[in-house]
mmCIF file of C-alpha atoms and ligand atoms in Angstrom:
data_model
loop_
_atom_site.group_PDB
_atom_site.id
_atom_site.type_symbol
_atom_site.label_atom_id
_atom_site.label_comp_id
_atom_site.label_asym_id
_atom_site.label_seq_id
_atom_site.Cartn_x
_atom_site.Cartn_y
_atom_site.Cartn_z
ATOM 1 C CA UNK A 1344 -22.163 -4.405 -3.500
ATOM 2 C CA UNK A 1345 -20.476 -6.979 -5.967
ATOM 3 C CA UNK A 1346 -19.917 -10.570 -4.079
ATOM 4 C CA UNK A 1347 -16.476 -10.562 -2.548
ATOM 5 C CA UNK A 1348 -15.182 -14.187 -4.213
ATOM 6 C CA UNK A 1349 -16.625 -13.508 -7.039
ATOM 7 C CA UNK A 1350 -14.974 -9.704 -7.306
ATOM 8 C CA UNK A 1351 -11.788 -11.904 -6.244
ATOM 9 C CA UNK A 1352 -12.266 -14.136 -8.610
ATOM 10 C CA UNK A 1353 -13.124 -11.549 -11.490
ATOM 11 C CA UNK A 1354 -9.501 -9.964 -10.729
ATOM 12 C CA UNK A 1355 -7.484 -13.032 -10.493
ATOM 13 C CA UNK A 1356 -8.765 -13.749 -14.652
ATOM 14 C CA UNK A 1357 -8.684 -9.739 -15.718
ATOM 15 C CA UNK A 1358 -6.784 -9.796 -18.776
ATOM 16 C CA UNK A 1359 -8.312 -6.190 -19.608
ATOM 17 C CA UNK A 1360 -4.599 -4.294 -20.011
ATOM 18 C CA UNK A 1361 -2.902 -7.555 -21.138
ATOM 19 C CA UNK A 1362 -1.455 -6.114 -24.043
ATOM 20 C CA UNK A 1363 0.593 -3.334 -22.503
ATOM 21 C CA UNK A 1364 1.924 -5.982 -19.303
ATOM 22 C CA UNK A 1365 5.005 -7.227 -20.829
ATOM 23 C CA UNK A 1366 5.027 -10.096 -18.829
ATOM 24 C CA UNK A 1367 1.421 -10.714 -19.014
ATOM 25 C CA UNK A 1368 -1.489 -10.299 -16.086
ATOM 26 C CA UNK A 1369 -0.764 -11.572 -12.781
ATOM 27 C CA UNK A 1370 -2.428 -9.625 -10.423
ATOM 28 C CA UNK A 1371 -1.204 -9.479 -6.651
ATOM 29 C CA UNK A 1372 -3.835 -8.354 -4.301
ATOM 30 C CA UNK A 1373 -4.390 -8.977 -0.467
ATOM 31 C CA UNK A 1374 -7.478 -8.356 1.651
ATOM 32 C CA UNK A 1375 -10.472 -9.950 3.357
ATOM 33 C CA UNK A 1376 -13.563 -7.728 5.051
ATOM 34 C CA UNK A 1377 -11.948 -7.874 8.643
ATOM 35 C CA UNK A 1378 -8.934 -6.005 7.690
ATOM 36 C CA UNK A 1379 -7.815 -2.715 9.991
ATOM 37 C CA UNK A 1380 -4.801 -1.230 7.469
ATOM 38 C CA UNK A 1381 -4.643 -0.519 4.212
ATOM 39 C CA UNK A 1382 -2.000 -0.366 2.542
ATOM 40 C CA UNK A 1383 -2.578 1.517 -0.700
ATOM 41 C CA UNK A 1384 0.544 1.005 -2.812
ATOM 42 C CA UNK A 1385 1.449 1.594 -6.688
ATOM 43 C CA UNK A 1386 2.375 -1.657 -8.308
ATOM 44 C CA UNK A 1387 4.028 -4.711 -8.214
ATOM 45 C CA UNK A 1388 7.334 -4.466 -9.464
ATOM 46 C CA UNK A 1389 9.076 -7.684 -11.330
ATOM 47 C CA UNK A 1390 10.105 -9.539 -8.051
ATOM 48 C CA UNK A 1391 6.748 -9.385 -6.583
ATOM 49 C CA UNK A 1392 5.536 -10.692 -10.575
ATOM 50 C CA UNK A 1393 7.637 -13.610 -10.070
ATOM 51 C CA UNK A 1394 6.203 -15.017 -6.598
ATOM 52 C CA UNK A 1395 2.726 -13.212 -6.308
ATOM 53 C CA UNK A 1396 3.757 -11.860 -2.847
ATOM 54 C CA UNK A 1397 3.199 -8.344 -2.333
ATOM 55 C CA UNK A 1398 5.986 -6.177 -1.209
ATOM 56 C CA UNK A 1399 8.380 -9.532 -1.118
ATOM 57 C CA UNK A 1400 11.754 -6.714 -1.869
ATOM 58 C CA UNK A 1401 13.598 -4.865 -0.573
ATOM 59 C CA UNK A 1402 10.722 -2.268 -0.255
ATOM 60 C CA UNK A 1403 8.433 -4.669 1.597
ATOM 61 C CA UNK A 1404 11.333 -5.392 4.516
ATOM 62 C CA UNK A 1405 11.822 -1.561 4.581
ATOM 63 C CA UNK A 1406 7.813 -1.206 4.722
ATOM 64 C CA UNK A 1407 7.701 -3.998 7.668
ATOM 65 C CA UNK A 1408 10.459 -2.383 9.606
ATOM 66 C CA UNK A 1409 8.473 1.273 9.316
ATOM 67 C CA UNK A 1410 5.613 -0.378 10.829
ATOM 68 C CA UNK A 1411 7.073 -2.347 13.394
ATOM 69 C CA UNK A 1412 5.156 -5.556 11.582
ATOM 70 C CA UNK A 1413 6.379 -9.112 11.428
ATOM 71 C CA UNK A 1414 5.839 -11.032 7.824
ATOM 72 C CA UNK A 1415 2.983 -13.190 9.975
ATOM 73 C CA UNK A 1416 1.407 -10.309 10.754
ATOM 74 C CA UNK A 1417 2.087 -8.063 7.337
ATOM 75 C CA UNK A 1418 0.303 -11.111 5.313
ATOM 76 C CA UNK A 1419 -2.434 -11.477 7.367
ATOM 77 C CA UNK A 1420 -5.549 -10.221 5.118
ATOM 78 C CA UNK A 1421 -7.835 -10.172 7.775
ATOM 79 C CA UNK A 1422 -5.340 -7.591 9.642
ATOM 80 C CA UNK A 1423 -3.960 -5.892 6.715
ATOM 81 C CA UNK A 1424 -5.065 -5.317 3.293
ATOM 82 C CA UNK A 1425 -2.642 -4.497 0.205
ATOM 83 C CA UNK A 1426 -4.655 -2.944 -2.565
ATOM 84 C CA UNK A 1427 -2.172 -1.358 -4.879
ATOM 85 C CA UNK A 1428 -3.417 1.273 -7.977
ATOM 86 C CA UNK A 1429 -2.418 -1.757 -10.277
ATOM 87 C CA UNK A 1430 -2.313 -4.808 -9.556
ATOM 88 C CA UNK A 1431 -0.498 -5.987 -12.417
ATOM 89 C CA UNK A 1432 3.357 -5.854 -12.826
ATOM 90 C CA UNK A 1433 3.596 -2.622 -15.469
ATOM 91 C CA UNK A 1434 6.996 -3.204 -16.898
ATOM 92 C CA UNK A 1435 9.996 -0.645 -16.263
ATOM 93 C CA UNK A 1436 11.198 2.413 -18.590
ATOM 94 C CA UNK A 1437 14.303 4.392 -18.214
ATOM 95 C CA UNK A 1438 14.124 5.311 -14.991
ATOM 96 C CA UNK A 1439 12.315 2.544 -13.070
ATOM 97 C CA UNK A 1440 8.729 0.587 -13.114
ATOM 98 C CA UNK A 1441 6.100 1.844 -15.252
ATOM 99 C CA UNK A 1442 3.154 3.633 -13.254
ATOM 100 C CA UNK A 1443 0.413 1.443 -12.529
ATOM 101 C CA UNK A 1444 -1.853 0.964 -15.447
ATOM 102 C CA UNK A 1445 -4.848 3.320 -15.592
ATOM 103 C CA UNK A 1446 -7.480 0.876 -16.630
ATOM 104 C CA UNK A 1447 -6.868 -0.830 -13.571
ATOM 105 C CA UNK A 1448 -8.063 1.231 -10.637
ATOM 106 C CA UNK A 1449 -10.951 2.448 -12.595
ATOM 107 C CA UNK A 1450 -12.167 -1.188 -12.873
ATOM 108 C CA UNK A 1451 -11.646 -2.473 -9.913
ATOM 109 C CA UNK A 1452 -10.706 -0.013 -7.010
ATOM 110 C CA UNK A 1453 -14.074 0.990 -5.865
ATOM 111 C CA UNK A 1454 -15.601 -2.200 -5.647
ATOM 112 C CA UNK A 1455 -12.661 -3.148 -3.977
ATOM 113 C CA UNK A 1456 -12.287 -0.633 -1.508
ATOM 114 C CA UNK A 1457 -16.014 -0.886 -0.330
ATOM 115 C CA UNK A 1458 -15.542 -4.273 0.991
ATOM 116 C CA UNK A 1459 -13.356 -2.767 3.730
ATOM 117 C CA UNK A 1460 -15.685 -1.454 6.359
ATOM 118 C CA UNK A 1461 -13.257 -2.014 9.206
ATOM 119 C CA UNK A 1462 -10.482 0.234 8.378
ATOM 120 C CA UNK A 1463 -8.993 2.188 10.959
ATOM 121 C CA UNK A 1464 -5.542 3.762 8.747
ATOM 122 C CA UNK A 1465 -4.679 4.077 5.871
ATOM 123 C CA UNK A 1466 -1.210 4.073 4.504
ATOM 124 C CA UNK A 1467 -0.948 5.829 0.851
ATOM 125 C CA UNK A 1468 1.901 5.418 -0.560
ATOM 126 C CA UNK A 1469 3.305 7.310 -3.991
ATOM 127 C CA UNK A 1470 2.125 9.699 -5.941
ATOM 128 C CA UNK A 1471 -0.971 7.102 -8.429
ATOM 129 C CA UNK A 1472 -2.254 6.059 -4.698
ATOM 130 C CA UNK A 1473 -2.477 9.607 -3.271
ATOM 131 C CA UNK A 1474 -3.909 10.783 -6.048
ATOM 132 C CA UNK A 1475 -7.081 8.973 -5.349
ATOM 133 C CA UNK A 1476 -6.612 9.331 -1.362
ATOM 134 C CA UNK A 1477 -5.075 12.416 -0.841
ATOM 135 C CA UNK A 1478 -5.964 14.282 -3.201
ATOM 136 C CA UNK A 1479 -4.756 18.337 -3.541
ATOM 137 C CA UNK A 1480 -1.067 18.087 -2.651
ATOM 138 C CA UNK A 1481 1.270 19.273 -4.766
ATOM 139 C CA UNK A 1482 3.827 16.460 -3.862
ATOM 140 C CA UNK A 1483 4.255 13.391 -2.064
ATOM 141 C CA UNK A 1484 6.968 15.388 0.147
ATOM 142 C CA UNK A 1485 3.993 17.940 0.570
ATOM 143 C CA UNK A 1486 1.399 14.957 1.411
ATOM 144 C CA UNK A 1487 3.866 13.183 3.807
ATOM 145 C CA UNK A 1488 4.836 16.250 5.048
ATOM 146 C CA UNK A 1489 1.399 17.343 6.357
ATOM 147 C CA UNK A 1490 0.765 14.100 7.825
ATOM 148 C CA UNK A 1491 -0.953 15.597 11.046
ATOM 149 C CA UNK A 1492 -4.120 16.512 8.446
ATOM 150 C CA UNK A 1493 -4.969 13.239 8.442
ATOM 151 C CA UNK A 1494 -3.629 11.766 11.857
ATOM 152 C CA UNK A 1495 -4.464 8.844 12.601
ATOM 153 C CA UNK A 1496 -6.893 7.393 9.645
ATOM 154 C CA UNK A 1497 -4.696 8.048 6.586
ATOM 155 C CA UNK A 1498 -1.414 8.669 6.155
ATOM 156 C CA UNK A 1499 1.003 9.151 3.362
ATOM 157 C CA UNK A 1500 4.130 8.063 2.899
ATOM 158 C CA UNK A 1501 6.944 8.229 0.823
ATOM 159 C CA UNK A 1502 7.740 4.664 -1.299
ATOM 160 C CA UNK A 1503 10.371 2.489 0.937
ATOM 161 C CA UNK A 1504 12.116 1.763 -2.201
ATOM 162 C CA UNK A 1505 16.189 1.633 -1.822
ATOM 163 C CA UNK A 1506 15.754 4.155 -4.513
ATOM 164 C CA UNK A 1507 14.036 6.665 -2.225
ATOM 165 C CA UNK A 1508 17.234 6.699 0.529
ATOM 166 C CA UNK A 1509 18.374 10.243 -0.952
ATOM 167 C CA UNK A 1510 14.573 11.540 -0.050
ATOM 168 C CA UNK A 1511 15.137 9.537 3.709
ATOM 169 C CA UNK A 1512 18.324 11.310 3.847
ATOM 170 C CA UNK A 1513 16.739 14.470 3.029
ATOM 171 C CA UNK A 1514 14.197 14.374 5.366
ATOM 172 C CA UNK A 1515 14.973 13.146 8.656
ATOM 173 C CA UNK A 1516 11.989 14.620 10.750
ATOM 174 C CA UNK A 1517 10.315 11.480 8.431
ATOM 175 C CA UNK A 1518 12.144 8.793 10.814
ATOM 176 C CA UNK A 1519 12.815 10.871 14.000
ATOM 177 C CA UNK A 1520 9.219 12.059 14.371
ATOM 178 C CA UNK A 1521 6.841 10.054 12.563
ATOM 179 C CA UNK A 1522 7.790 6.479 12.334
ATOM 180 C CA UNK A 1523 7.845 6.547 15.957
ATOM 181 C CA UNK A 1524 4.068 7.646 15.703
ATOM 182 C CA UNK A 1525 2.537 5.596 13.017
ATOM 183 C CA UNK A 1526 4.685 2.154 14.733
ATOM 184 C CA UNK A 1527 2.543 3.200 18.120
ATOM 185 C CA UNK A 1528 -0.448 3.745 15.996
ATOM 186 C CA UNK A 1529 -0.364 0.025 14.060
ATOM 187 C CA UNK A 1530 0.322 -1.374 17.436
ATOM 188 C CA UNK A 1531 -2.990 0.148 18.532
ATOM 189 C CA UNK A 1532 -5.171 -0.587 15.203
ATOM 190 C CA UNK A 1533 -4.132 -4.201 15.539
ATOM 191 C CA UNK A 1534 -4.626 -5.008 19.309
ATOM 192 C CA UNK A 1535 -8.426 -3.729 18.710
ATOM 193 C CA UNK A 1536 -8.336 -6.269 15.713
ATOM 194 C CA UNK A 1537 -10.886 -9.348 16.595
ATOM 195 C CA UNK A 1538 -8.437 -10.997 14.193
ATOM 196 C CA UNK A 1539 -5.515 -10.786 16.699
ATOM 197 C CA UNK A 1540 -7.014 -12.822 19.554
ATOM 198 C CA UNK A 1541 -7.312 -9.834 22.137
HETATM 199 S S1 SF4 C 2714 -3.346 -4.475 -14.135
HETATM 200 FE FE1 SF4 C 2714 -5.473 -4.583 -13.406
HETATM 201 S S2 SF4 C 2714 -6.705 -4.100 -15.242
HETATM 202 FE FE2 SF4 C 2714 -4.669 -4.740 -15.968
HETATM 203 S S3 SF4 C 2714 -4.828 -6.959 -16.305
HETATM 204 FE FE3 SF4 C 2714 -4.016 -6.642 -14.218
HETATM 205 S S4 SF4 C 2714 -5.863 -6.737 -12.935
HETATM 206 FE FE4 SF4 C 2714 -6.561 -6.352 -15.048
#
């Protein structure tokens, strides 16, 4: 298994999709060996570009309050680890940001991903990251929908963008039955975290 800093370090000067990023590489990663969640996400839009923060928007405080999470606690890599398909800011077409570019997960994810050993859930979120994860849905409504497959080590969910509130509306069984859940289920995966002092 590749050296952890030196992965790291291998990511933080990728410049292999440079030429389709329109505002160049920057890519936004979080995660150390110890960490209990993963949060598998799609890629950062411009905002989280411009301060290297992932899920700093609107999507990140609607992400927090779904899982009950502080900001301490959300960008702590040894409790939770954001690994997102890209990790490079994609740009935005006519109806929103680019998907995450492909080169990216195929260089990186793997090696990436085996450096977590303590995982106990999961979180994919959008269609790129549950592709890899949770594979053979039709949907991310179909995914999300069938969360009780994979209770309690991975779970999908739908993206917390403001641009998803239409979907929320949609589907209210989402917040009545299993934010409740998942909130009791962080609560648990982080107390047994040596990271969190108990
Ligand atoms: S998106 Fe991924 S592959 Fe592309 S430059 Fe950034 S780190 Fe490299």
């Amino acid at each position: 298994m590749a050296n952890l800093p030196i992965l790291l370090a291998d990511i933080r000067a990728c410049t292999q999709c440079a030429a389709h990023l329109p505002l160049g590489p920057r890519p936004v990663v979080q995660l150390a060996p110890q960490a209990r969640i993963l949060i598998a996400g799609q890629a950062p839009g411009r905002k989280v570009h411009e301060t290297g923060i992932p899920f700093n928007d609107a999507s990140g405080d609607r992400l927090r309050a779904w899982l009950g999470l502080s900001r301490e606690v959300f960008y702590d890599a040894k409790q939770v680890a954001i690994v997102p398909m890209g990790f490079c800011y994609p740009g935005t077409g006519p109806s929103g940001d680019l998907p995450p570019r492909p080169e990216c997960a195929a260089a990186w994810r793997a090696p990436l991903l085996a450096h977590l050993q303590q995982l106990e859930l999961t979180l994919v979120i959008g269609s790129y990251a549950q592709a890899w994860h949770l594979p053979g849905y039709a949907s991310v409504t179909d995914a999300v929908r069938a969360w009780r497959n994979t209770w309690p080590h991975t779970l999908a969910l739908p993206h917390p963008s403001p641009r998803n509130n239409l979907w929320l509306k949609r589907n209210p069984w989402f917040e009545e039955a299993l934010l409740p859940e998942l909130r009791l289920r962080v609560q648990q995966v982080l107390r047994q975290s040596p990271s969190s002092g108990s």
